[in-house]
Backbone as JSON Lines, residues from 0, in Angstrom:
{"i":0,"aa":"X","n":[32.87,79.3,178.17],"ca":[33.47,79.66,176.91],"c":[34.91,79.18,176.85]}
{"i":1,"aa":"X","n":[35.58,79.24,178.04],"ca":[36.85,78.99,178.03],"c":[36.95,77.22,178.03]}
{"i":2,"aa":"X","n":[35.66,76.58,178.45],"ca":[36.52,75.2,178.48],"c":[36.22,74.53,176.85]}
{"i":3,"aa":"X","n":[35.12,75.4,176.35],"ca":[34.89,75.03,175.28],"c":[35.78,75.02,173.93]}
{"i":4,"aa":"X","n":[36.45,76.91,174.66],"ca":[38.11,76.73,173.93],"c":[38.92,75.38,173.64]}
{"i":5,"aa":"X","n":[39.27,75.13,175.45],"ca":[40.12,74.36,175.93],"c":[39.99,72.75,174.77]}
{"i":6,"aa":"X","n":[38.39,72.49,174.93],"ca":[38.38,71.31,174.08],"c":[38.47,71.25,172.57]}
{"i":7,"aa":"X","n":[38.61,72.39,172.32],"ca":[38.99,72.72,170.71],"c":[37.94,72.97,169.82]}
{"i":8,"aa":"X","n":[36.48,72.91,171.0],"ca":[35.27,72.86,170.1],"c":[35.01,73.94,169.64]}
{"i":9,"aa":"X","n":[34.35,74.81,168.66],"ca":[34.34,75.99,167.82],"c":[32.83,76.15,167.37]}
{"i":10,"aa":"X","n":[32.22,76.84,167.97],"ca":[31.06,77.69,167.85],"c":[30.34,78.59,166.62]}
{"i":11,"aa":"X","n":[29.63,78.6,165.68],"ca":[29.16,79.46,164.93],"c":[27.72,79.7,165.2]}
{"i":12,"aa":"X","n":[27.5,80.98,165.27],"ca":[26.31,81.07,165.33],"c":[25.51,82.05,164.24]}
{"i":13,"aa":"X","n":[24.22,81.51,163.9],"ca":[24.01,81.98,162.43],"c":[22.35,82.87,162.35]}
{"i":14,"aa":"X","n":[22.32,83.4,161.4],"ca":[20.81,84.06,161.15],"c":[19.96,83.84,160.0]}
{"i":15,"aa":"X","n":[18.75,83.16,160.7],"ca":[17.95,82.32,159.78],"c":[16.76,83.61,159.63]}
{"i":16,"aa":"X","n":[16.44,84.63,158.59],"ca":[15.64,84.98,158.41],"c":[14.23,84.4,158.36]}
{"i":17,"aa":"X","n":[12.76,85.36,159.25],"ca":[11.91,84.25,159.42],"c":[10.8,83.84,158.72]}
{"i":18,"aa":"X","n":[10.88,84.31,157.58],"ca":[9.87,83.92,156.33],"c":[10.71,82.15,156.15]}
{"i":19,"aa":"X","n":[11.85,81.78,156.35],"ca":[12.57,80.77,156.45],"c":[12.6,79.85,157.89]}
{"i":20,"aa":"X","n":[12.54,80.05,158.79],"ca":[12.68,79.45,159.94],"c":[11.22,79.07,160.28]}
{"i":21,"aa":"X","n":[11.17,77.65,160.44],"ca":[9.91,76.46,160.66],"c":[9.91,76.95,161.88]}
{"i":22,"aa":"X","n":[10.7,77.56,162.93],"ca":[9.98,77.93,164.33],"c":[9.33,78.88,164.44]}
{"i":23,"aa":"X","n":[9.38,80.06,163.87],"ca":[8.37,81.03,163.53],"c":[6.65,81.18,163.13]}
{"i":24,"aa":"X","n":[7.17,79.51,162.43],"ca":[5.62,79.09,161.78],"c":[4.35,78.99,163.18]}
{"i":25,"aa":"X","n":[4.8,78.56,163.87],"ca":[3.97,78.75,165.14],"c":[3.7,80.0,165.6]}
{"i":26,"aa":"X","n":[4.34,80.8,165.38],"ca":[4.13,82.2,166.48],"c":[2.9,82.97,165.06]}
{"i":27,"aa":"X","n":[2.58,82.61,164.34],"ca":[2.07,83.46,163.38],"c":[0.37,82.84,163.25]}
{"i":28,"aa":"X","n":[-0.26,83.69,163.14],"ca":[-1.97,82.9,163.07],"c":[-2.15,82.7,161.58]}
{"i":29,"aa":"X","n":[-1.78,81.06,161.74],"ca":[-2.08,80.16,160.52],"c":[-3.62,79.54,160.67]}
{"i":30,"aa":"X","n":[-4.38,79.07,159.51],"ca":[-5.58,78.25,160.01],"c":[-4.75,76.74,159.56]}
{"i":31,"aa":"X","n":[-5.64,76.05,159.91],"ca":[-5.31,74.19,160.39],"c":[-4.59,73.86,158.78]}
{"i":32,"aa":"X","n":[-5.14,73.98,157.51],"ca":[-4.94,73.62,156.21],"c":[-3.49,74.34,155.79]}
{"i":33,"aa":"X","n":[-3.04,75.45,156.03],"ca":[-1.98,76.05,155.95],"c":[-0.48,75.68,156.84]}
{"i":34,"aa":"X","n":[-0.76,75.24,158.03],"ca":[-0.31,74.6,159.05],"c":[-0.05,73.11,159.25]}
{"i":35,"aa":"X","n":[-0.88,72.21,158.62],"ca":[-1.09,70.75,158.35],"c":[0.37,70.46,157.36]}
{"i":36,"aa":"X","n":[0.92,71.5,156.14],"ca":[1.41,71.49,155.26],"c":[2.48,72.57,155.3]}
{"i":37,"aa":"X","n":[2.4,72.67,156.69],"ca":[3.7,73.82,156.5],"c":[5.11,72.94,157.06]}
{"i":38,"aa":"X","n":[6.61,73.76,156.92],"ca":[7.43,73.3,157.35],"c":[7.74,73.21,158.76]}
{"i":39,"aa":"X","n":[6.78,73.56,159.75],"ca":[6.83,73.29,160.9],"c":[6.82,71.8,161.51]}
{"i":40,"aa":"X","n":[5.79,70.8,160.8],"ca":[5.98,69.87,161.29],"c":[6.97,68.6,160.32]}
{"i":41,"aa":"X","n":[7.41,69.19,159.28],"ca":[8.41,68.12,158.52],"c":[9.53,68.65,157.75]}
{"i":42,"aa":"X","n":[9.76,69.82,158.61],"ca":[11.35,70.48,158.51],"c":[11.31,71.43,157.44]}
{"i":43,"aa":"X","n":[12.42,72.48,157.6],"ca":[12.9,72.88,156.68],"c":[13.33,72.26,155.23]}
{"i":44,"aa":"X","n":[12.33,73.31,153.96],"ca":[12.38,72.36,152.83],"c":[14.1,72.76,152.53]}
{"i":45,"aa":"X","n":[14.42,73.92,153.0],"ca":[16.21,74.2,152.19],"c":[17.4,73.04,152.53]}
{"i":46,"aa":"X","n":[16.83,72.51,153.98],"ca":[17.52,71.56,154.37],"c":[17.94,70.09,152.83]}
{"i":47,"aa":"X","n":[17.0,70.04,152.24],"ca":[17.47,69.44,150.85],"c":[18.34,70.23,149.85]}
{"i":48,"aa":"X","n":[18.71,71.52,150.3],"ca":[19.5,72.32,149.14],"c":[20.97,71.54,149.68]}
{"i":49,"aa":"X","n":[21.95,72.23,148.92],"ca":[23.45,72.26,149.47],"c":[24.26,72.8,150.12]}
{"i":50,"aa":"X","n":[24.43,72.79,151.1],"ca":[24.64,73.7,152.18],"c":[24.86,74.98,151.99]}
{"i":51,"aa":"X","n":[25.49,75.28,150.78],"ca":[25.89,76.55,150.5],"c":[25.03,77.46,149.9]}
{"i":52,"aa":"X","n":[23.83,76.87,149.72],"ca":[22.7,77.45,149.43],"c":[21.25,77.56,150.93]}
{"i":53,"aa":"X","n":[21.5,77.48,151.87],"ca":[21.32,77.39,152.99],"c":[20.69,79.33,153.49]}
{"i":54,"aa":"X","n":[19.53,79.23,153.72],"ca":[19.5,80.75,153.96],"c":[19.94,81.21,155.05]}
{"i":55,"aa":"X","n":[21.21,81.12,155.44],"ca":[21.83,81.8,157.11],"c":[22.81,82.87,156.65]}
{"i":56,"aa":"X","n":[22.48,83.41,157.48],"ca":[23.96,84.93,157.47],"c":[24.49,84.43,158.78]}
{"i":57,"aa":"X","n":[25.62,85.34,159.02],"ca":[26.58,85.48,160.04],"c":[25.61,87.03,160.88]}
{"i":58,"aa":"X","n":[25.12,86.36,162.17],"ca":[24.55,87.33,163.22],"c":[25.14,88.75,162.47]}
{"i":59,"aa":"X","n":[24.06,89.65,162.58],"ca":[24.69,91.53,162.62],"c":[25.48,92.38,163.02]}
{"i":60,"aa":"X","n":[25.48,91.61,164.36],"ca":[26.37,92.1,165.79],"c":[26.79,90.99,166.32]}
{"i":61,"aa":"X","n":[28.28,90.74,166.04],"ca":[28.92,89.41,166.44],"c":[29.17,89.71,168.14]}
{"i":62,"aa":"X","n":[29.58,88.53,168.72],"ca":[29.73,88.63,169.93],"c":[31.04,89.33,169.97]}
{"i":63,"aa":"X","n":[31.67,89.77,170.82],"ca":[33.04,90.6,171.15],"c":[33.35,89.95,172.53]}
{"i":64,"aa":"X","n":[34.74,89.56,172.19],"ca":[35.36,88.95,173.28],"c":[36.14,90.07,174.22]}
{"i":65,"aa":"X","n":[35.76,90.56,175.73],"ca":[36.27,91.26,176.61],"c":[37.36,90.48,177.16]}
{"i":66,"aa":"X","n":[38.58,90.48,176.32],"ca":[39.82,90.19,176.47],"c":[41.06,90.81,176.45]}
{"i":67,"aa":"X","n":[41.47,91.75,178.05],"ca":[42.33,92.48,177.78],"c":[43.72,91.75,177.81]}
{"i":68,"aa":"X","n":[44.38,92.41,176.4],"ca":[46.06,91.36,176.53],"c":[47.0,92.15,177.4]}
{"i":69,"aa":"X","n":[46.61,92.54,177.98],"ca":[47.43,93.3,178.78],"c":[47.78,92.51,180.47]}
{"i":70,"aa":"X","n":[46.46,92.3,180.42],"ca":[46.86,91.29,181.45],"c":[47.41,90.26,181.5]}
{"i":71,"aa":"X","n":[47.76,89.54,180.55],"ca":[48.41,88.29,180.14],"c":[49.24,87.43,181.29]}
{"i":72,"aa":"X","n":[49.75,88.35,181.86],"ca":[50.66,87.61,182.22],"c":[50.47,87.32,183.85]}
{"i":73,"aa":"X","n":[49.16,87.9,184.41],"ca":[48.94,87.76,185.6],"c":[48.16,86.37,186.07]}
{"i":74,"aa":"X","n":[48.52,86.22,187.13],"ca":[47.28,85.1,187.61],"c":[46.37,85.78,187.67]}
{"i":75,"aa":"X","n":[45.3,85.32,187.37],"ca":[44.27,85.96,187.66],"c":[42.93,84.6,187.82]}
{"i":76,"aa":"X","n":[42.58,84.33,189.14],"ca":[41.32,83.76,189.72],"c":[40.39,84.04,189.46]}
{"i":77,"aa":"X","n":[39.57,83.48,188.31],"ca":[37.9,83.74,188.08],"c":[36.84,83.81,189.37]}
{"i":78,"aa":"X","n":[36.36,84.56,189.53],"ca":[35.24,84.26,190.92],"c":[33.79,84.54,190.11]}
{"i":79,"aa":"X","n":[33.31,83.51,190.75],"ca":[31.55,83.12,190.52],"c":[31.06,82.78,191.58]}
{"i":80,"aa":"X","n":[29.83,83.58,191.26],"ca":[29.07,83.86,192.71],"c":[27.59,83.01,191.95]}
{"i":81,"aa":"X","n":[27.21,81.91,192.48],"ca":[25.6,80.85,191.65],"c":[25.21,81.36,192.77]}
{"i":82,"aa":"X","n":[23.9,82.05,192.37],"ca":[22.74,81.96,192.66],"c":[21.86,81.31,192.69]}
{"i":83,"aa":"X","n":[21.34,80.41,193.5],"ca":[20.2,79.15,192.64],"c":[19.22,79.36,193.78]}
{"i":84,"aa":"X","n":[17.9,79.95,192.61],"ca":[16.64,80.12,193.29],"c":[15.45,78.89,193.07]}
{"i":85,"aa":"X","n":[15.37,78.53,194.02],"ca":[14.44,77.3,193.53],"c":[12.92,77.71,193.16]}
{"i":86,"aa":"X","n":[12.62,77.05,192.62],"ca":[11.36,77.74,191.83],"c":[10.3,75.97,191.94]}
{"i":87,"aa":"X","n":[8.98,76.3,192.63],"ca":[8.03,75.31,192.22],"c":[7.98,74.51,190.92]}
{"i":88,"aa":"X","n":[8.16,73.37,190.86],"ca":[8.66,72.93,189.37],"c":[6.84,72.87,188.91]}
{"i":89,"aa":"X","n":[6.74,73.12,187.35],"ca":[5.75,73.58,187.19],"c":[5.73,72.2,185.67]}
{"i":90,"aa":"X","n":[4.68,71.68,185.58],"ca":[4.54,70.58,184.06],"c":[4.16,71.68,183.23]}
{"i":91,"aa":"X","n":[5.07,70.85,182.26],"ca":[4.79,71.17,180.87],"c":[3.18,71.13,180.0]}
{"i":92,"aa":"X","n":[2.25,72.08,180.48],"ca":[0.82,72.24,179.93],"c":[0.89,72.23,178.3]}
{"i":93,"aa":"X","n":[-0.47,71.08,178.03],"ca":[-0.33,70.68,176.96],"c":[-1.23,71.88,176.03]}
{"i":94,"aa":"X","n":[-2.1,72.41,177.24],"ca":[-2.93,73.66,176.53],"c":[-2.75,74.33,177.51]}
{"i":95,"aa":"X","n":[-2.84,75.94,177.31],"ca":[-2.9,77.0,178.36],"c":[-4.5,77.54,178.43]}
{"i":96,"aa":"X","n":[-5.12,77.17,179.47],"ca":[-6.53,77.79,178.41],"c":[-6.8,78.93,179.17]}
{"i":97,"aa":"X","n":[-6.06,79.94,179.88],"ca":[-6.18,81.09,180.02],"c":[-5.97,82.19,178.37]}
{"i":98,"aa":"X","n":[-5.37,81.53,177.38],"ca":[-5.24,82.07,175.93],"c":[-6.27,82.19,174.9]}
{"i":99,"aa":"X","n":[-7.43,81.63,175.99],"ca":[-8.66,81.26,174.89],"c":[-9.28,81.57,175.93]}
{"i":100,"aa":"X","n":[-10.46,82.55,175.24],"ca":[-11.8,83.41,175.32],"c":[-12.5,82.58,175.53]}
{"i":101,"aa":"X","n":[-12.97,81.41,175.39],"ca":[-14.19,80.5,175.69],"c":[-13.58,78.68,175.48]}
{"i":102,"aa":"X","n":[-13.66,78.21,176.59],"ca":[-13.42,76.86,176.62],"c":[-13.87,75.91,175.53]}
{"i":103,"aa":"X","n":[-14.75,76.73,174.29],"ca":[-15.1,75.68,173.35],"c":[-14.0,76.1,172.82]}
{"i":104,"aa":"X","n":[-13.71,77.49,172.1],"ca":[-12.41,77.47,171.41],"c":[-11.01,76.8,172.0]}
{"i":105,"aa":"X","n":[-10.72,76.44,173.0],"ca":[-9.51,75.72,173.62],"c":[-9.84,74.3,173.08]}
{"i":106,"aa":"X","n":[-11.23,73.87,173.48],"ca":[-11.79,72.31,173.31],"c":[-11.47,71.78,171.41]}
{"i":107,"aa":"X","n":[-11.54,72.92,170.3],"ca":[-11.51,72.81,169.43],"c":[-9.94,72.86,168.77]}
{"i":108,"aa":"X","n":[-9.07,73.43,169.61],"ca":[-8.03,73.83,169.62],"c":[-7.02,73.18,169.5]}
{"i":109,"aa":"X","n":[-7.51,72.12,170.49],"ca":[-6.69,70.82,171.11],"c":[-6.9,69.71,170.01]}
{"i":110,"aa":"X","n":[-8.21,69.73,170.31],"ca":[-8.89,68.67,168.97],"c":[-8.07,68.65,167.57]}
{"i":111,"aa":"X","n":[-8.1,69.91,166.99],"ca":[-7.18,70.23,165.77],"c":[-5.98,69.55,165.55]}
{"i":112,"aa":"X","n":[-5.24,69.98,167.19],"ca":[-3.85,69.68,167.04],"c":[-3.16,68.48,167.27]}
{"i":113,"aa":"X","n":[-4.35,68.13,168.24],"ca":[-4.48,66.14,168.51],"c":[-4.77,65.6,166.69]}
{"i":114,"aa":"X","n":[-5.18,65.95,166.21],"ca":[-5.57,65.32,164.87],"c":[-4.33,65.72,163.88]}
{"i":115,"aa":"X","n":[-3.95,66.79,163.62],"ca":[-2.8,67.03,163.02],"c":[-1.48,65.99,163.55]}
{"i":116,"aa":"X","n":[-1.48,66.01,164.79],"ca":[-0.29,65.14,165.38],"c":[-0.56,63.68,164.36]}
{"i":117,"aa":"X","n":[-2.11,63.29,164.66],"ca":[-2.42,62.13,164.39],"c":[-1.85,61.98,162.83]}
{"i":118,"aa":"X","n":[-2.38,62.8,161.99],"ca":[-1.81,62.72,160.47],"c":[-0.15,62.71,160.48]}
{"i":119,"aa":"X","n":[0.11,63.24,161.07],"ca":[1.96,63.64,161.27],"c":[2.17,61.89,161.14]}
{"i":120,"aa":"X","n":[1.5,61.63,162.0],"ca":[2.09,60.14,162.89],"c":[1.76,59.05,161.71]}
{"i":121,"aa":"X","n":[0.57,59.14,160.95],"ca":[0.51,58.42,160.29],"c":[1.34,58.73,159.05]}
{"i":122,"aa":"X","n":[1.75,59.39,158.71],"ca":[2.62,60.19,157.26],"c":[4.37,59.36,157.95]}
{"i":123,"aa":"X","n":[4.37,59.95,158.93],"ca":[5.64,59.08,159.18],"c":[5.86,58.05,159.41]}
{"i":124,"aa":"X","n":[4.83,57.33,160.04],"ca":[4.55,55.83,159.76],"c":[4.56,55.04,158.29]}
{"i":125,"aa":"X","n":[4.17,55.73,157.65],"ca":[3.69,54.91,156.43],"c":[5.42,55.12,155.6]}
{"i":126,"aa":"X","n":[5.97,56.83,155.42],"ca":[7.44,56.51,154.92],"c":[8.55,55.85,155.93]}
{"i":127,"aa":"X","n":[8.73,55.69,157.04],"ca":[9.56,54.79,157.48],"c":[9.5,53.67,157.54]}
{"i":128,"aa":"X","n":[7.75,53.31,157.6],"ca":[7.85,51.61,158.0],"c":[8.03,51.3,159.45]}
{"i":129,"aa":"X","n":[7.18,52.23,160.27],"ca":[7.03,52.21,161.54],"c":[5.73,52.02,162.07]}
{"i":130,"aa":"X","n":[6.13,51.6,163.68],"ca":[4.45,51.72,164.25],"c":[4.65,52.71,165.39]}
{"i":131,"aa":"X","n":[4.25,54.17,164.9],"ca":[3.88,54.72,166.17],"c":[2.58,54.24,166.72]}
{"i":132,"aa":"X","n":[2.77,54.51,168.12],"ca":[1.8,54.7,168.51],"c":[0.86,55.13,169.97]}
{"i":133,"aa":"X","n":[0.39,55.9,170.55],"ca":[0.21,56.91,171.44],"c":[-0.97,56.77,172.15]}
{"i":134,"aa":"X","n":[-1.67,55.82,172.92],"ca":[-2.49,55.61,173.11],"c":[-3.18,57.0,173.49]}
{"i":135,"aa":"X","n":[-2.89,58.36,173.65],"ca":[-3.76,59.48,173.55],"c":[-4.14,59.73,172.47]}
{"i":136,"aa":"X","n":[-4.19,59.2,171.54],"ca":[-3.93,59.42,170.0],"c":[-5.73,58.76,169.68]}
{"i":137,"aa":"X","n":[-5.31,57.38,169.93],"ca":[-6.39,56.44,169.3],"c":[-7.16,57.2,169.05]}
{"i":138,"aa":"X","n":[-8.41,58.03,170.0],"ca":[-9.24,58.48,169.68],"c":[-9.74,59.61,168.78]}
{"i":139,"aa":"X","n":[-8.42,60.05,167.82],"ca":[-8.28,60.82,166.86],"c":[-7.95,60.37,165.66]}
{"i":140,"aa":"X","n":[-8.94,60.09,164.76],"ca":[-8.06,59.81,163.32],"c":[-8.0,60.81,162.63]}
{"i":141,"aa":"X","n":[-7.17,60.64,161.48],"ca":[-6.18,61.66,160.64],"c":[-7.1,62.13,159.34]}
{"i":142,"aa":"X","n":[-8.11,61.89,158.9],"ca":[-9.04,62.77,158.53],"c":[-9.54,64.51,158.97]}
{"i":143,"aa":"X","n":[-9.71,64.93,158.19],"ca":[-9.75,66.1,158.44],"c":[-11.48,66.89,159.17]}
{"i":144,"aa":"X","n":[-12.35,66.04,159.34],"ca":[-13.38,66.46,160.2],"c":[-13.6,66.46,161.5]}
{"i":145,"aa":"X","n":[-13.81,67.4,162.11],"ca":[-13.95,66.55,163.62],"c":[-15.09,66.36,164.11]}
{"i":146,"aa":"X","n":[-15.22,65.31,165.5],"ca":[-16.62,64.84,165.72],"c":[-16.5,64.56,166.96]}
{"i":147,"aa":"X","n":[-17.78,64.02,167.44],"ca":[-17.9,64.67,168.76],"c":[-17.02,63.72,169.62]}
{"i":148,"aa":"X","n":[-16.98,62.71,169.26],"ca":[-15.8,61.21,169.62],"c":[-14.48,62.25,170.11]}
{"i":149,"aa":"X","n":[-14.66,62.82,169.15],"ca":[-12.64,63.23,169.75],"c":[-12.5,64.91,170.02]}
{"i":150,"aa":"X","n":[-13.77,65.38,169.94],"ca":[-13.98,66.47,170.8],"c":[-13.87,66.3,172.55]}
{"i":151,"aa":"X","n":[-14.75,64.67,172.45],"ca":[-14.81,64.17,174.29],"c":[-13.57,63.96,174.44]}
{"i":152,"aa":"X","n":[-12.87,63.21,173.54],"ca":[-11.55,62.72,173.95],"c":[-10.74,63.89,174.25]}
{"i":153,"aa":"X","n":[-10.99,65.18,173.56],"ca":[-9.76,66.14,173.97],"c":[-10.46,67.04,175.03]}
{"i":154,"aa":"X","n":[-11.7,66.82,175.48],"ca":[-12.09,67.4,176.59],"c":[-11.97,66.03,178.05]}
{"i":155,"aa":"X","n":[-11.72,65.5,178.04],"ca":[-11.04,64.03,178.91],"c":[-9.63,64.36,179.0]}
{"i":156,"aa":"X","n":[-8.77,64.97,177.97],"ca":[-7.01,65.09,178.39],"c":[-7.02,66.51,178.93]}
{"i":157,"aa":"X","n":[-8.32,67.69,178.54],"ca":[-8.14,68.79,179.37],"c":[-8.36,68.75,180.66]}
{"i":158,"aa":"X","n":[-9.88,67.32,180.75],"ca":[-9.9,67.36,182.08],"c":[-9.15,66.41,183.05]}
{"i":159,"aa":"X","n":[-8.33,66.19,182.61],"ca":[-7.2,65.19,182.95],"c":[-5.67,66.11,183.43]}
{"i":160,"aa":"X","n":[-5.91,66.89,182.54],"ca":[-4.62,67.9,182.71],"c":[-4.92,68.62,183.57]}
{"i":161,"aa":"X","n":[-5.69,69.39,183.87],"ca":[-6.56,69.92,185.14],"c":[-6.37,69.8,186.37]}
{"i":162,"aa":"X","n":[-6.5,68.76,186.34],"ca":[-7.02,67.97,187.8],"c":[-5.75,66.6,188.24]}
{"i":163,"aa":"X","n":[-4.84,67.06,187.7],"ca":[-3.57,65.84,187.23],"c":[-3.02,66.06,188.65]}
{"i":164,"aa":"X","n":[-3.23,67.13,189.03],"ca":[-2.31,67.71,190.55],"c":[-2.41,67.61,191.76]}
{"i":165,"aa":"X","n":[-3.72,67.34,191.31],"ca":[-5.21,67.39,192.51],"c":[-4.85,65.93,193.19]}
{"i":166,"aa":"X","n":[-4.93,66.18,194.8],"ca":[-4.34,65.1,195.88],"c":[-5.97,64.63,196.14]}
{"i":167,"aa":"X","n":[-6.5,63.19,195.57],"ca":[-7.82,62.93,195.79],"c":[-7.78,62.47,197.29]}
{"i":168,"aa":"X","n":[-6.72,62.07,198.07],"ca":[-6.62,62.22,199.69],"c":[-7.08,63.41,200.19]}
{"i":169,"aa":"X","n":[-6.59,64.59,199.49],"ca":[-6.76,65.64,200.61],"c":[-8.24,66.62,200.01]}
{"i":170,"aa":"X","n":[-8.66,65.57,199.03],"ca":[-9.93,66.38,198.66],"c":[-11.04,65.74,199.74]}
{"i":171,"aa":"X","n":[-10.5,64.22,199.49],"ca":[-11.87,63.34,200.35],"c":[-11.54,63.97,201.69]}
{"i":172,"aa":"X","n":[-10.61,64.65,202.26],"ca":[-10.52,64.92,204.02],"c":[-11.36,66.45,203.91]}
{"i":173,"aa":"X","n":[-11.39,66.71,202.77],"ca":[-12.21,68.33,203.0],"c":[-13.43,67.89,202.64]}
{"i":174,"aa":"X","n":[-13.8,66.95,201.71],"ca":[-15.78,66.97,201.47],"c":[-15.95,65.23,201.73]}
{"i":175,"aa":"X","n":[-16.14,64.85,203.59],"ca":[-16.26,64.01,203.55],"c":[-18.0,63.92,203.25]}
{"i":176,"aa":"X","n":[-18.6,64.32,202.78],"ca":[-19.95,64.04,202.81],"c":[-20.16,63.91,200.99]}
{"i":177,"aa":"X","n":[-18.74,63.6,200.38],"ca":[-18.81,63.16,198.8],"c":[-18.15,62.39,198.72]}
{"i":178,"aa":"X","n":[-18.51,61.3,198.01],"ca":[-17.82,59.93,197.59],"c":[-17.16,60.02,196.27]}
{"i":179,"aa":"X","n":[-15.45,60.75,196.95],"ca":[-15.05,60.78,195.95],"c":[-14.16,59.54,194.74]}
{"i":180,"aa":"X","n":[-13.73,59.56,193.53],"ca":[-13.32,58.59,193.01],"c":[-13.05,58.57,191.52]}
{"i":181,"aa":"X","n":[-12.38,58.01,191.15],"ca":[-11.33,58.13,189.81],"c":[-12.15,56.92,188.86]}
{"i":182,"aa":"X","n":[-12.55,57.62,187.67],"ca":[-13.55,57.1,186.44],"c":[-12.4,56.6,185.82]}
{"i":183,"aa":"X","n":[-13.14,55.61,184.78],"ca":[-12.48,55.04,184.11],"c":[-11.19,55.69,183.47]}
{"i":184,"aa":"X","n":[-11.64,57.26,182.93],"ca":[-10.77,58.28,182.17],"c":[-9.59,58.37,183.23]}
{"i":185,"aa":"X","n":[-9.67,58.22,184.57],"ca":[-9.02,58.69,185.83],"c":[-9.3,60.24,185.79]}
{"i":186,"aa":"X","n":[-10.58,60.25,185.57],"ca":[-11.06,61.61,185.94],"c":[-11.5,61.91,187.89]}
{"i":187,"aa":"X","n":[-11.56,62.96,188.38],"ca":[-12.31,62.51,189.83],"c":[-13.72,62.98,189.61]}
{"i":188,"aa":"X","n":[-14.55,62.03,190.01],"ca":[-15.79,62.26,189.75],"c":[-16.11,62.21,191.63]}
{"i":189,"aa":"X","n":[-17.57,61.96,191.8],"ca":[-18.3,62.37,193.29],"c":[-19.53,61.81,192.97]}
{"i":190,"aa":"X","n":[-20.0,61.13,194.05],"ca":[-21.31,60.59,194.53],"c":[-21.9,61.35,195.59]}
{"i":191,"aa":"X","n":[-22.66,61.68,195.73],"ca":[-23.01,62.81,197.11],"c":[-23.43,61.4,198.08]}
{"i":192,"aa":"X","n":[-23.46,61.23,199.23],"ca":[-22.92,60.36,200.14],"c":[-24.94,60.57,201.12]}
């Protein structure tokens, strides 16, 4: 806080009520058609107002600076004590599928959101005059049905995500009596030997 003083930089922090805030839009159970078209994936619509029409307040309970002037005039030595606990670094899971009751609903889940991305991608493609493009993607177009093509495809990145960790060295030293080996998908598949 203090060097942030020091550099003259100046802090506000604000309150976006959440019928207004596009990050909220996620935490709430939308279906796919409500969500496809919400401001989650192409911003806040107020962001076109004028700033001063902007729905933020000033926080409820501002921060309070524990600054006694009384001390002013002492030296006084900051002491900090870091703690740094190292923690197993863990990837960023593209699905959690402990959140879903049955692996078809995760399988459908993904599918949805692989396809929504896909429309995103093409909507912003077409107004910028760009080429995204994502080779996890291909197998999803931006139509709104899904089929079994890109049901496999999003059951290939679950089983990809899965098994992403998995040391196929130290699998083949535990089942040498399976021929193990990486499919085209770089899935690990097995030949019984």
């Amino acid at each position: 806080r203090c060097c942030i003083r020091e550099l003259g930089t100046s802090l506000e922090f604000y309150y976006i009520e959440s019928g207004n805030n596009p990050a909220d839009i996620a935490t709430r159970p939308l279906t796919k058609e409500p969500f496809s078209c919400s401001d989650w994936l192409s911003g806040p619509r107020w962001f076109n107002l004028k700033e001063a029409n902007w729905p933020m307040e000033s926080p409820s309970s501002p921060a309070t600076e524990t600054y006694d002037e009384s001390q002013e005039g002492i030296d006084a030595t900051p002491i900090c004590a870091p703690t740094v606990k190292t923690l197993p670094q863990r990837r960023n899971s593209i699905i959690d599928l402990s959140r879903f009751r049955h692996y078809s609903q995760a399988l459908r889940a993904l599918t949805r959101a692989m396809k929504t991305l896909s429309q995103w991608i093409a909507r912003v493609n077409a107004v910028n005059n760009r080429s995204i493009a994502l080779t996890s993607l291909q197998h999803f177009s931006p139509d709104s049905e899904l089929t079994s093509d890109e049901m496999k495809a999003a059951e290939h990145i679950i089983l990809h995500e899965q098994t992403n960790d998995i040391n196929i060295e130290e699998l083949r030293a535990k089942h040498k009596d399976k021929n193990l080996f990486y499919d085209e998908n770089h899935l690990i598949r097995a030949h019984c030997v």
